[in-house]
Coordinates of C-alpha atoms and ligand atoms in Angstrom, one line a residue:
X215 CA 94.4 44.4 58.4
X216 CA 93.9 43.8 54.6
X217 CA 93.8 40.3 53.3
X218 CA 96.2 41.6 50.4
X219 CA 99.6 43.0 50.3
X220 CA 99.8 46.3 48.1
X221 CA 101.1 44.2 45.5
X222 CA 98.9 40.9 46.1
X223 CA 96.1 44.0 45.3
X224 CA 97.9 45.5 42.2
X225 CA 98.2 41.9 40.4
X226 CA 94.5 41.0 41.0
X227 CA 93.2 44.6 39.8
X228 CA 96.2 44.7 36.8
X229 CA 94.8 41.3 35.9
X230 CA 91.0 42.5 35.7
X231 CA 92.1 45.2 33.6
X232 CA 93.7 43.4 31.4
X233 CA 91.1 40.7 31.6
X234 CA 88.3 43.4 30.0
X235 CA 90.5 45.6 28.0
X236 CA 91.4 42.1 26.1
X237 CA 87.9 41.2 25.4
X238 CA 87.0 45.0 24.3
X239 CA 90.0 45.1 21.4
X240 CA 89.1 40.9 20.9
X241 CA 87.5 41.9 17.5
X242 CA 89.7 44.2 16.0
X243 CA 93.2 40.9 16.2
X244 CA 93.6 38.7 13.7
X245 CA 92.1 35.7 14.7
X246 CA 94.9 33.5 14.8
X247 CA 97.7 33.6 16.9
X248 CA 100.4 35.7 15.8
X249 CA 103.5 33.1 17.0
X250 CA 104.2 29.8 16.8
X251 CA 104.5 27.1 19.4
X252 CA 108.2 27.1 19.3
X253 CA 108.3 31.2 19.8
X254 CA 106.5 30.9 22.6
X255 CA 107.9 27.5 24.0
X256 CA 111.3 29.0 23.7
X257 CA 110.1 32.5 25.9
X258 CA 108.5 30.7 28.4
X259 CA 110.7 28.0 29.2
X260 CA 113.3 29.9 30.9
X261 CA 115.3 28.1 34.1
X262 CA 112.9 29.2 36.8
X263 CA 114.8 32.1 38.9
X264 CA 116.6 31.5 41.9
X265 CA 114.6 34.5 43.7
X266 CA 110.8 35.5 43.4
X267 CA 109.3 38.3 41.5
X268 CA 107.0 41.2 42.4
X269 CA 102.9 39.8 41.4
X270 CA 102.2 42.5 39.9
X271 CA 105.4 42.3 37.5
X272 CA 104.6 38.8 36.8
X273 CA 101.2 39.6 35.6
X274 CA 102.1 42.3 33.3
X275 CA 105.3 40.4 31.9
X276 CA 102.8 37.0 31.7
X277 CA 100.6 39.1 29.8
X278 CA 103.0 40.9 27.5
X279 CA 104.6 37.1 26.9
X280 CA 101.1 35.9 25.8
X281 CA 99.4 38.1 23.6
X282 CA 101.3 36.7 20.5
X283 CA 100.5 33.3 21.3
X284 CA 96.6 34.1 22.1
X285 CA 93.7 32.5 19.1
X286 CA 91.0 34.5 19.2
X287 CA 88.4 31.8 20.1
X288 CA 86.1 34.1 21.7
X289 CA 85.2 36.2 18.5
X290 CA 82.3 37.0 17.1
X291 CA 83.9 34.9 13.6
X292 CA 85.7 31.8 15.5
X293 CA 84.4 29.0 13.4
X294 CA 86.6 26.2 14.4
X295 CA 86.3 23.0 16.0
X296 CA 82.8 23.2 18.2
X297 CA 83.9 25.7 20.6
X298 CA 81.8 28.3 22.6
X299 CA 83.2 32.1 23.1
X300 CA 83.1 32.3 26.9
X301 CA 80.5 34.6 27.5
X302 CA 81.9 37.7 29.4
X303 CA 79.2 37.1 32.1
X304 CA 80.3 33.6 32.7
X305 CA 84.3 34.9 32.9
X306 CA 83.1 37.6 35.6
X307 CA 81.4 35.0 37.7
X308 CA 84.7 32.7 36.9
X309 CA 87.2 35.3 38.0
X310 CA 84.8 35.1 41.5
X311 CA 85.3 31.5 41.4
X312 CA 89.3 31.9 41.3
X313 CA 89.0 34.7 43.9
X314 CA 86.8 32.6 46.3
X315 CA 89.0 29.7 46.2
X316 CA 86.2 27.1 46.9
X317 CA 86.7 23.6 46.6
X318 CA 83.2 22.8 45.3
X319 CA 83.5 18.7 46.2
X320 CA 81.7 19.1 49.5
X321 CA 77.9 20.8 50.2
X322 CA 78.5 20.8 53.7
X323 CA 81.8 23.2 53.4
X324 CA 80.5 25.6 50.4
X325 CA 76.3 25.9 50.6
X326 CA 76.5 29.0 48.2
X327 CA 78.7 26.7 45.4
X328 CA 76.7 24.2 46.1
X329 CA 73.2 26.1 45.8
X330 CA 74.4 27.9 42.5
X331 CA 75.4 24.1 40.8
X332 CA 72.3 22.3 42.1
X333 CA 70.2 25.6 40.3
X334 CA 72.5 25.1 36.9
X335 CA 71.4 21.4 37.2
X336 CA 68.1 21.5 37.4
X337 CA 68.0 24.8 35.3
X338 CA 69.4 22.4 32.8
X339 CA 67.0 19.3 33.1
X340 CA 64.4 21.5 32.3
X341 CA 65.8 23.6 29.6
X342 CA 67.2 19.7 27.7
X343 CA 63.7 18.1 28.7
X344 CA 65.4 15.8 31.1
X345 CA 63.4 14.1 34.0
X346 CA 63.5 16.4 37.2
X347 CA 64.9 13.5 39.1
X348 CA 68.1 13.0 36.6
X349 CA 71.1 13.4 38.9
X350 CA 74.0 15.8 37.8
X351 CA 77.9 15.8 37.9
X352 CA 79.8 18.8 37.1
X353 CA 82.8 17.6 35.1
X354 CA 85.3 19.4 32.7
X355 CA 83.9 18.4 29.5
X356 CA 81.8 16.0 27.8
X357 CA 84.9 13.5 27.0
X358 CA 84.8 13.0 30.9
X359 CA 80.9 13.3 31.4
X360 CA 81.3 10.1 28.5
X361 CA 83.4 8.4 30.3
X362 CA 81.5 8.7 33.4
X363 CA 77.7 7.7 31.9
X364 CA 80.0 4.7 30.4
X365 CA 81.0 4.0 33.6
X366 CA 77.7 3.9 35.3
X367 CA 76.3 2.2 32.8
X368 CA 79.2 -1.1 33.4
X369 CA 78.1 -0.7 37.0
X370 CA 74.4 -1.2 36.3
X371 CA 74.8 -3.8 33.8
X372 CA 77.1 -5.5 35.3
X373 CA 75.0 -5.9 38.6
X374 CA 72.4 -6.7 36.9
X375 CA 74.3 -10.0 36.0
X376 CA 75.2 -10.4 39.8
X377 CA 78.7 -8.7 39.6
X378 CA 80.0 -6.0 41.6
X379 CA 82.2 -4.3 39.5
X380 CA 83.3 -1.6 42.6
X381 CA 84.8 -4.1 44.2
X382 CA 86.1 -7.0 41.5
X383 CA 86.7 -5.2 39.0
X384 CA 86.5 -6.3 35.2
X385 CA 89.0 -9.0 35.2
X386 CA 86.7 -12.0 34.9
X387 CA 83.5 -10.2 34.6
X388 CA 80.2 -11.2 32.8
X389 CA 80.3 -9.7 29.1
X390 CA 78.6 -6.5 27.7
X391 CA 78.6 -6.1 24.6
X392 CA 79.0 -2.3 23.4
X393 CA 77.4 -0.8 20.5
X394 CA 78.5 2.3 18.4
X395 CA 77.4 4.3 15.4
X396 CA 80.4 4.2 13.0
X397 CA 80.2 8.0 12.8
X398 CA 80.4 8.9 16.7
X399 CA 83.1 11.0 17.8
X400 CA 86.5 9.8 19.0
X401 CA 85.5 10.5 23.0
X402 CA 83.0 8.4 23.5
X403 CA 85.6 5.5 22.4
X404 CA 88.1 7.4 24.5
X405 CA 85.5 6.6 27.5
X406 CA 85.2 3.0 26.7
X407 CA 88.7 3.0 26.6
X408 CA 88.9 4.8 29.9
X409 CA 86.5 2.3 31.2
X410 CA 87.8 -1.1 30.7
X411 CA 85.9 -2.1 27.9
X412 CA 88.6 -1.3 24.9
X413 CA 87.7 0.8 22.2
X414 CA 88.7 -1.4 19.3
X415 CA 85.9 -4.4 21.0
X416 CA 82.8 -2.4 20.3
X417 CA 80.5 -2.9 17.3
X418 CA 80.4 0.0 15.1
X419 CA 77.2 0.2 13.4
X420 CA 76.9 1.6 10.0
X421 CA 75.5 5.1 9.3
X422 CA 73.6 7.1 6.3
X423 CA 74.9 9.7 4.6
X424 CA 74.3 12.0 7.3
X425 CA 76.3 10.1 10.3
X426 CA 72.5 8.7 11.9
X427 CA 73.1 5.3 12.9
X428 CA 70.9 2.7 10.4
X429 CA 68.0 1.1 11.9
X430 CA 68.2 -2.3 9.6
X431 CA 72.3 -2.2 10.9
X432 CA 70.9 -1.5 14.3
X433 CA 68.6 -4.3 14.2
X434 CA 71.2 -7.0 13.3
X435 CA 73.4 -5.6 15.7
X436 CA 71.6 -6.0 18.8
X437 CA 70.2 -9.4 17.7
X438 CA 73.7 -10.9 18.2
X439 CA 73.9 -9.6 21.5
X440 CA 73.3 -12.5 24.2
X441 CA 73.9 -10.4 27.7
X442 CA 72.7 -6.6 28.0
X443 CA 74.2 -4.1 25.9
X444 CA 75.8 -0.8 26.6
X445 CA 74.8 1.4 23.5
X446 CA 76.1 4.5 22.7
X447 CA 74.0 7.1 20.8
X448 CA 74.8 10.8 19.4
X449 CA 72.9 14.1 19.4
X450 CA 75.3 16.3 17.2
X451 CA 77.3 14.8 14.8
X452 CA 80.6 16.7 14.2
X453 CA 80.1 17.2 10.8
X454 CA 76.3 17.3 10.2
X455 CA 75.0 18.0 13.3
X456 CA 72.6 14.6 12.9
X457 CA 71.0 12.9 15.6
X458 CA 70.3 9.0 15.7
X459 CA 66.7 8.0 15.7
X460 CA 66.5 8.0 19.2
X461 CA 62.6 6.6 19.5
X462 CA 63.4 4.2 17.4
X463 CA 66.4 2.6 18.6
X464 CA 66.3 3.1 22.8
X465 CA 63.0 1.1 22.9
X466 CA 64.5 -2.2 21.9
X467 CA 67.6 -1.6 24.2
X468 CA 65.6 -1.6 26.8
X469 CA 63.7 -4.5 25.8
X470 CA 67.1 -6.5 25.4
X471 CA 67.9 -5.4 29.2
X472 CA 70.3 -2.8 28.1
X473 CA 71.7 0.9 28.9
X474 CA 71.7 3.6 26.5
X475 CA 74.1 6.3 26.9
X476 CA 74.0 9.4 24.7
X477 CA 76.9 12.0 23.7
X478 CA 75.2 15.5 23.0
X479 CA 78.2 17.5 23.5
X480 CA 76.8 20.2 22.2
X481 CA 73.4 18.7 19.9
X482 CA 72.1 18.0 23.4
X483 CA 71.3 21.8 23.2
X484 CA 68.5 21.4 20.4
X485 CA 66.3 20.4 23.5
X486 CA 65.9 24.7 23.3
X487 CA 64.5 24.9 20.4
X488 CA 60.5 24.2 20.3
X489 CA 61.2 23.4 16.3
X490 CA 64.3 21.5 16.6
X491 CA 63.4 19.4 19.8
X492 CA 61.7 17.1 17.5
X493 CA 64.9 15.6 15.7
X494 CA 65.4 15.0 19.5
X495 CA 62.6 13.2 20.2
X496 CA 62.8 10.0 22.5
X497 CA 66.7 10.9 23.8
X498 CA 64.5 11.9 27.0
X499 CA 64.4 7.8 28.0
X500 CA 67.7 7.2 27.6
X501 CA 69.5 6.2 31.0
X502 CA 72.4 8.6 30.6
X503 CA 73.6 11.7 28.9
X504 CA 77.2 14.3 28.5
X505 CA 76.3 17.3 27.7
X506 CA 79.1 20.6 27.2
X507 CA 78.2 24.0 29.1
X508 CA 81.4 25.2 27.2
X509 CA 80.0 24.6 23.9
X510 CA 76.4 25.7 23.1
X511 CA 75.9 27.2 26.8
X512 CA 79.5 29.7 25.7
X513 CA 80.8 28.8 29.5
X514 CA 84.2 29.4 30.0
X515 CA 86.5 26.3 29.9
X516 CA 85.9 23.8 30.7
X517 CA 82.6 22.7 32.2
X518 CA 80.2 20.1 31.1
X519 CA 77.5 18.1 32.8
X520 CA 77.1 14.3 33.2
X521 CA 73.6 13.3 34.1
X522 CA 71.8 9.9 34.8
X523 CA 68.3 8.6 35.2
X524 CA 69.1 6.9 38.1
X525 CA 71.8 8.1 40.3
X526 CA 72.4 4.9 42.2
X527 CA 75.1 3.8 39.6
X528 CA 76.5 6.9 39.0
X529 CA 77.3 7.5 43.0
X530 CA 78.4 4.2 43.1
X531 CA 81.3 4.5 40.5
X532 CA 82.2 8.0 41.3
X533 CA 82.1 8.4 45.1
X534 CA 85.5 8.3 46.4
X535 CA 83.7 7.5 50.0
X536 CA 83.7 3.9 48.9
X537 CA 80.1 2.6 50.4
X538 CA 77.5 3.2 47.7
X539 CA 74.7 4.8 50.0
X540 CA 71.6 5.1 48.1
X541 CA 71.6 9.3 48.2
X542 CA 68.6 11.2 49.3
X543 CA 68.1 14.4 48.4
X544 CA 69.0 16.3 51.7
X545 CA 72.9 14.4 51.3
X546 CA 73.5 15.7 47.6
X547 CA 77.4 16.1 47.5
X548 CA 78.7 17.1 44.3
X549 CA 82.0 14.8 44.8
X550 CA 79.5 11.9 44.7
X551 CA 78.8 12.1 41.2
X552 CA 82.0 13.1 39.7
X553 CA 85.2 11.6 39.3
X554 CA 87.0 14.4 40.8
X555 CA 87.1 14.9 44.7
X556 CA 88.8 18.6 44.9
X557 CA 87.6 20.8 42.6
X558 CA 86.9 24.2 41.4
X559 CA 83.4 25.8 41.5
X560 CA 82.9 25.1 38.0
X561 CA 79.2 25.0 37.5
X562 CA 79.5 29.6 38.9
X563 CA 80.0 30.4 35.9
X564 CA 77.0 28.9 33.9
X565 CA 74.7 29.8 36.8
X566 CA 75.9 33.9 36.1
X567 CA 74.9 33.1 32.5
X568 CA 72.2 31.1 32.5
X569 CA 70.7 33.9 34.8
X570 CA 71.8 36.5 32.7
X571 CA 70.3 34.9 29.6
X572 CA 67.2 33.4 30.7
X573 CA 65.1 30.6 29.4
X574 CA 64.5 33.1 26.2
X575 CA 67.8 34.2 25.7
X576 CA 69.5 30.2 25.7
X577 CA 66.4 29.9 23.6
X578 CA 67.4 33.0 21.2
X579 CA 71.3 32.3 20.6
X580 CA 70.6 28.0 19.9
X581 CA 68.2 29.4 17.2
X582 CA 70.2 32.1 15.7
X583 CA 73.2 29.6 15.7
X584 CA 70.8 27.1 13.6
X585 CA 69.6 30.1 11.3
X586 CA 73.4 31.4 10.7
X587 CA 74.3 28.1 10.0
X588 CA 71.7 27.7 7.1
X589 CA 72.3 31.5 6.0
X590 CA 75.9 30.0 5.6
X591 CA 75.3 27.2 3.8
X592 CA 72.6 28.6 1.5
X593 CA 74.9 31.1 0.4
X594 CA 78.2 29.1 -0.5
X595 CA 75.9 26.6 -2.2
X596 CA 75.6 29.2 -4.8
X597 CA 79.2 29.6 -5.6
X598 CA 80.2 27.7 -8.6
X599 CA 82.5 24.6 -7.1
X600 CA 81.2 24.6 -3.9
X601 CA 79.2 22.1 -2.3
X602 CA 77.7 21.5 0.8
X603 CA 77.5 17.9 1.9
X604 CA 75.7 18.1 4.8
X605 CA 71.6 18.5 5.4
X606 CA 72.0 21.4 8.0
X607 CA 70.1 20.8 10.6
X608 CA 71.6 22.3 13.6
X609 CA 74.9 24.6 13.4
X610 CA 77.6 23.0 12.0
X611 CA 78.4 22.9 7.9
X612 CA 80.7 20.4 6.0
X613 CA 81.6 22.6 2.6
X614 CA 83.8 21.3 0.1
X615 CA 85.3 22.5 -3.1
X616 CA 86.1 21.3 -6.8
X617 CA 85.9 17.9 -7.5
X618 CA 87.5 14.4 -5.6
X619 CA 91.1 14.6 -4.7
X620 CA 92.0 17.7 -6.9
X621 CA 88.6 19.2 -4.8
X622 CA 90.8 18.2 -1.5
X623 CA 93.4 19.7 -2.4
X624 CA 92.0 22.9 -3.4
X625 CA 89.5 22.7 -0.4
X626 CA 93.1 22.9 1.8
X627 CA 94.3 26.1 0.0
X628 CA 90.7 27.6 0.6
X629 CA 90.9 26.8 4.1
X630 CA 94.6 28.1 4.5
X631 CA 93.7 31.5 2.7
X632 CA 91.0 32.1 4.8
X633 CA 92.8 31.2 8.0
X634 CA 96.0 33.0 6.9
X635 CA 93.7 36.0 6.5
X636 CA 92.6 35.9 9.7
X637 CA 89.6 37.9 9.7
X638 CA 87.5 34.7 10.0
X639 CA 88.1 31.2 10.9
X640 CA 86.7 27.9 10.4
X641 CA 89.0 24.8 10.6
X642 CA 89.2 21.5 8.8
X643 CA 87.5 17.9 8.6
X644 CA 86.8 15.0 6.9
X645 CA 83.5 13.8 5.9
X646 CA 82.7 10.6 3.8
X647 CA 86.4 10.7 2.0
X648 CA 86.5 13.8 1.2
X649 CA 88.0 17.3 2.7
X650 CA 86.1 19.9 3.7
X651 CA 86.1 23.3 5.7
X652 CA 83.5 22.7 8.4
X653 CA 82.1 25.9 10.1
X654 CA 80.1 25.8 13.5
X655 CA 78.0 29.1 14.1
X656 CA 78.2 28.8 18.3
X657 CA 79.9 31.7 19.5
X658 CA 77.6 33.5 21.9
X659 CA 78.3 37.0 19.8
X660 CA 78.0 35.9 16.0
X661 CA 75.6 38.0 14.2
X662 CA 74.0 38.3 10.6
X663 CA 76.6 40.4 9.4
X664 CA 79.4 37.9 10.9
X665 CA 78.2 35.4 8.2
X666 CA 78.4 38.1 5.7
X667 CA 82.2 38.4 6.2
X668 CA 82.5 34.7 6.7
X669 CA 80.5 33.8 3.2
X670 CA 82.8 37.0 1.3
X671 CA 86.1 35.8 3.0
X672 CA 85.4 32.1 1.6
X673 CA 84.5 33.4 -2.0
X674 CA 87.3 35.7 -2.0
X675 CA 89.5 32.6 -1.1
X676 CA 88.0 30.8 -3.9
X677 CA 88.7 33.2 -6.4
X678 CA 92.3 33.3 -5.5
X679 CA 92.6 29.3 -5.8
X680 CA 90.7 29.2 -9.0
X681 CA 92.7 32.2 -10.6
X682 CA 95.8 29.5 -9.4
X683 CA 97.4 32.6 -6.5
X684 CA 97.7 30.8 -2.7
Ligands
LIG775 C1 83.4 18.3 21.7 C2 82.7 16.9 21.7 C3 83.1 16.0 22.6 C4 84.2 16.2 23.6 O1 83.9 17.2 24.4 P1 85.0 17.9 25.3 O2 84.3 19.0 26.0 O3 86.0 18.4 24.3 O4 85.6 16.9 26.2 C5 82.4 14.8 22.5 N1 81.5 14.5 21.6 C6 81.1 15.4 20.7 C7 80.0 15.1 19.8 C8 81.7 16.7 20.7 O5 81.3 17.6 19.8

């Protein structure tokens, strides 16, 4: 007998279809979506019927209903936020993962999940020129892989001041101070929050012009610190794409007793690149580290991995088993370094791709990303008006236009032009006061000629503000 009723079969295969037929016509939509939140609030939200519908109706209704409300994040010229463009590969191993209906949290129960995830993780070490022996939890993104190297991090402090925080808690626990860069990205305070320690109690350290944290503010930082600090480093600023001075700083952290975590959300990734590992250099003795698989890696959402140098504290705040056995590498379970328990077999998908790109081809797309980037940036830094306030050094460009808060202003109508046009899109920010359009080249797919467009959709947009149209 088959596993599937005719129409069980029909909504799976009516799904696929519409699954690749979307991602072959992807390029030729508008880039935004073409409804509102409140058009499509006010479709869905219907009382939910008394009786049930045929699956295969429901899938082509669900999918008639969404394709107003769908952004294009997946083409070839998707600029926004830092977001990767799910790599078909990846979907079609991700589609298995729905199909298979693994829960990933136990080794013993899923050997092929769990061989697959322990291949992306030490595929991954190597690639990011981690230590073989880093331990590895498949999370959902890097806000939760931050919160979790934060959280192993208070463990290990903590016990190294005699205090079990398992099992008191932080309510009358030793201090640790916690040091910032003044430019780091709002999840890594998220994870402090998450953690106990407050976001609004760390020491934000000053930063250049670029977002690195300063040595000389470093310095004075840590010297006030009288127990072992947690400090929290960045490989990717937002807007630059700067790295702090990792050999200069985690040295003296350790010195002082200390844990250094580091958020490379997607910079982490630079590790690829023989030329641009060298910004990187020294993040490899850090103690832990969040990377994104759904960023630079173009997995589907959401995956990211948390790693550790020593997986004792990370198994000990994660494990929902409650005794803290010291793991051996024979009783690997995924659930034990994660703060889920259930979950979805979300490291499939970057094993497909990481096996479908190879060490060259993960190699190939971080250095065209870099190479677009500066193509970009060169280009618009020959418009009249426009200027580029970033040193690009990875993917990501901060461009402005005109002059202070006129320049702001006019920076906004660019962007909204460009957006409303749809052909390309790049979103918003803020860097050092003022405005700016920021671009980051990371879509698996974006090409030479993408840039092209991108570069002539800005200028036209220019033109328009200047000649005073919106
Ligand atoms: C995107 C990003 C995050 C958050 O990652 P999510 O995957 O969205 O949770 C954290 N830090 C940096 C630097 C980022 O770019």
């Amino acid at each position: 007998m088959s596993g599937l009723t005719p129409d069980q079969k029909a909504a799976m295969q009516t799904a696929c279809r519409h699954a690749v037929s979307y991602r072959e016509g992807v390029s030729d939509r508008p880039i935004p979506p073409r409804e509102d939140l409140d058009a499509a609030v006010a479709r869905f939200c219907a009382p939910l019927a008394v009786q049930g519908q045929g699956g295969e109706q429901v899938i082509e209704q669900l999918v008639r209903d969404a394709d107003g409300g769908i952004s294009q994040m997946t083409s070839a010229n998707y600029y926004g936020y830092v977001l990767g463009g799910s790599h078909p590969v990846g979907v079609a191993a991700d589609m298995l993962v729905s199909a298979w209906g693994q829960n990933a949290g136990s080794a013993f129960e899923t050997p092929a999940i769990s061989g697959m995830e322990r291949a992306v993780c030490n595929w991954c070490l190597d690639l990011l020129n981690l230590p073989a022996s880093c331990r590895v939890g498949i999370v959902t993104g890097a806000t939760v892989a931050n919160t979790q190297g934060v959280m192993a991090g208070r463990h290990a402090l903590l016990a190294r001041q005699g205090w079990d925080v398992e099992d008191k808690g932080l309510f009358g626990a030793p201090q640790i101070p916690v040091l910032i860069g003044d430019a780091a990205h709002s999840a890594p305070f998220a994870a402090l929050r998450y953690a106990g320690f407050g976001a609004g109690r760390a020491v934000r350290m000053a930063t250049d012009d670029q977002g690195a944290i300063r040595p000389e503010a470093f310095k004075a930082a840590l010297s006030k610190c009288t127990t072992p600090p947690l400090v929290i480093l960045q490989a990717g600023q937002i807007n630059t794409g700067a790295f702090d001075p990792f050999s200069r700083l985690i040295p003296a952290v350790h010195d002082a007793g200390g844990w250094v975590h580091i958020d490379g959300a997607f910079g982490l990734w630079a590790a690829v690149v023989p030329e641009l590992a060298d910004r990187l250099g020294g993040m490899e003795n850090a103690d832990s580290w969040a990377v994104d698989l759904h960023k630079w890696l173009n997995a589907p959402f959401d995956a990211a991995l948390s790693i550790v140098r020593d997986p004792a504290p990370l198994v000990a705040a994660m494990s929902a088993r409650g005794a803290y056995l010291p793991e051996t590498s024979d009783q690997w379970e995924p659930s034990d370094a994660t703060i889920e328990l259930s979950r979805r077999a979300r490291g499939v998908p970057s094993y497909a791709i990481l096996r479908h790109l190879g060490q060259s081809g993960v190699r190939e797309m971080v250095a065209r990303h870099c190479a677009l980037a500066r193509k970009a940036a060169d280009e618009l830094a020959c418009v009249p008006g426009v200027t580029i306030l970033n040193d690009v050094v990875l993917n990501q460009v901060a461009v402005s236009f005109g002059d202070g808060e006129v320049g702001d202003d006019l920076t906004d109508q660019v962007l909204s032009i460009v957006q409303k046009n749809g052909l390309v899109y790049p979103t918003h920010g803020e860097w050092r006061g003022r405005r700016i359009i920021r671009i980051s080249v990371i879509g698996y797919k974006t090409q030479s000629e993408d840039i092209n467009l991108l570069v002539s959709e800005i200028r036209a947009a220019w033109r328009q503000v200047q000649g005073g149209g919106t």
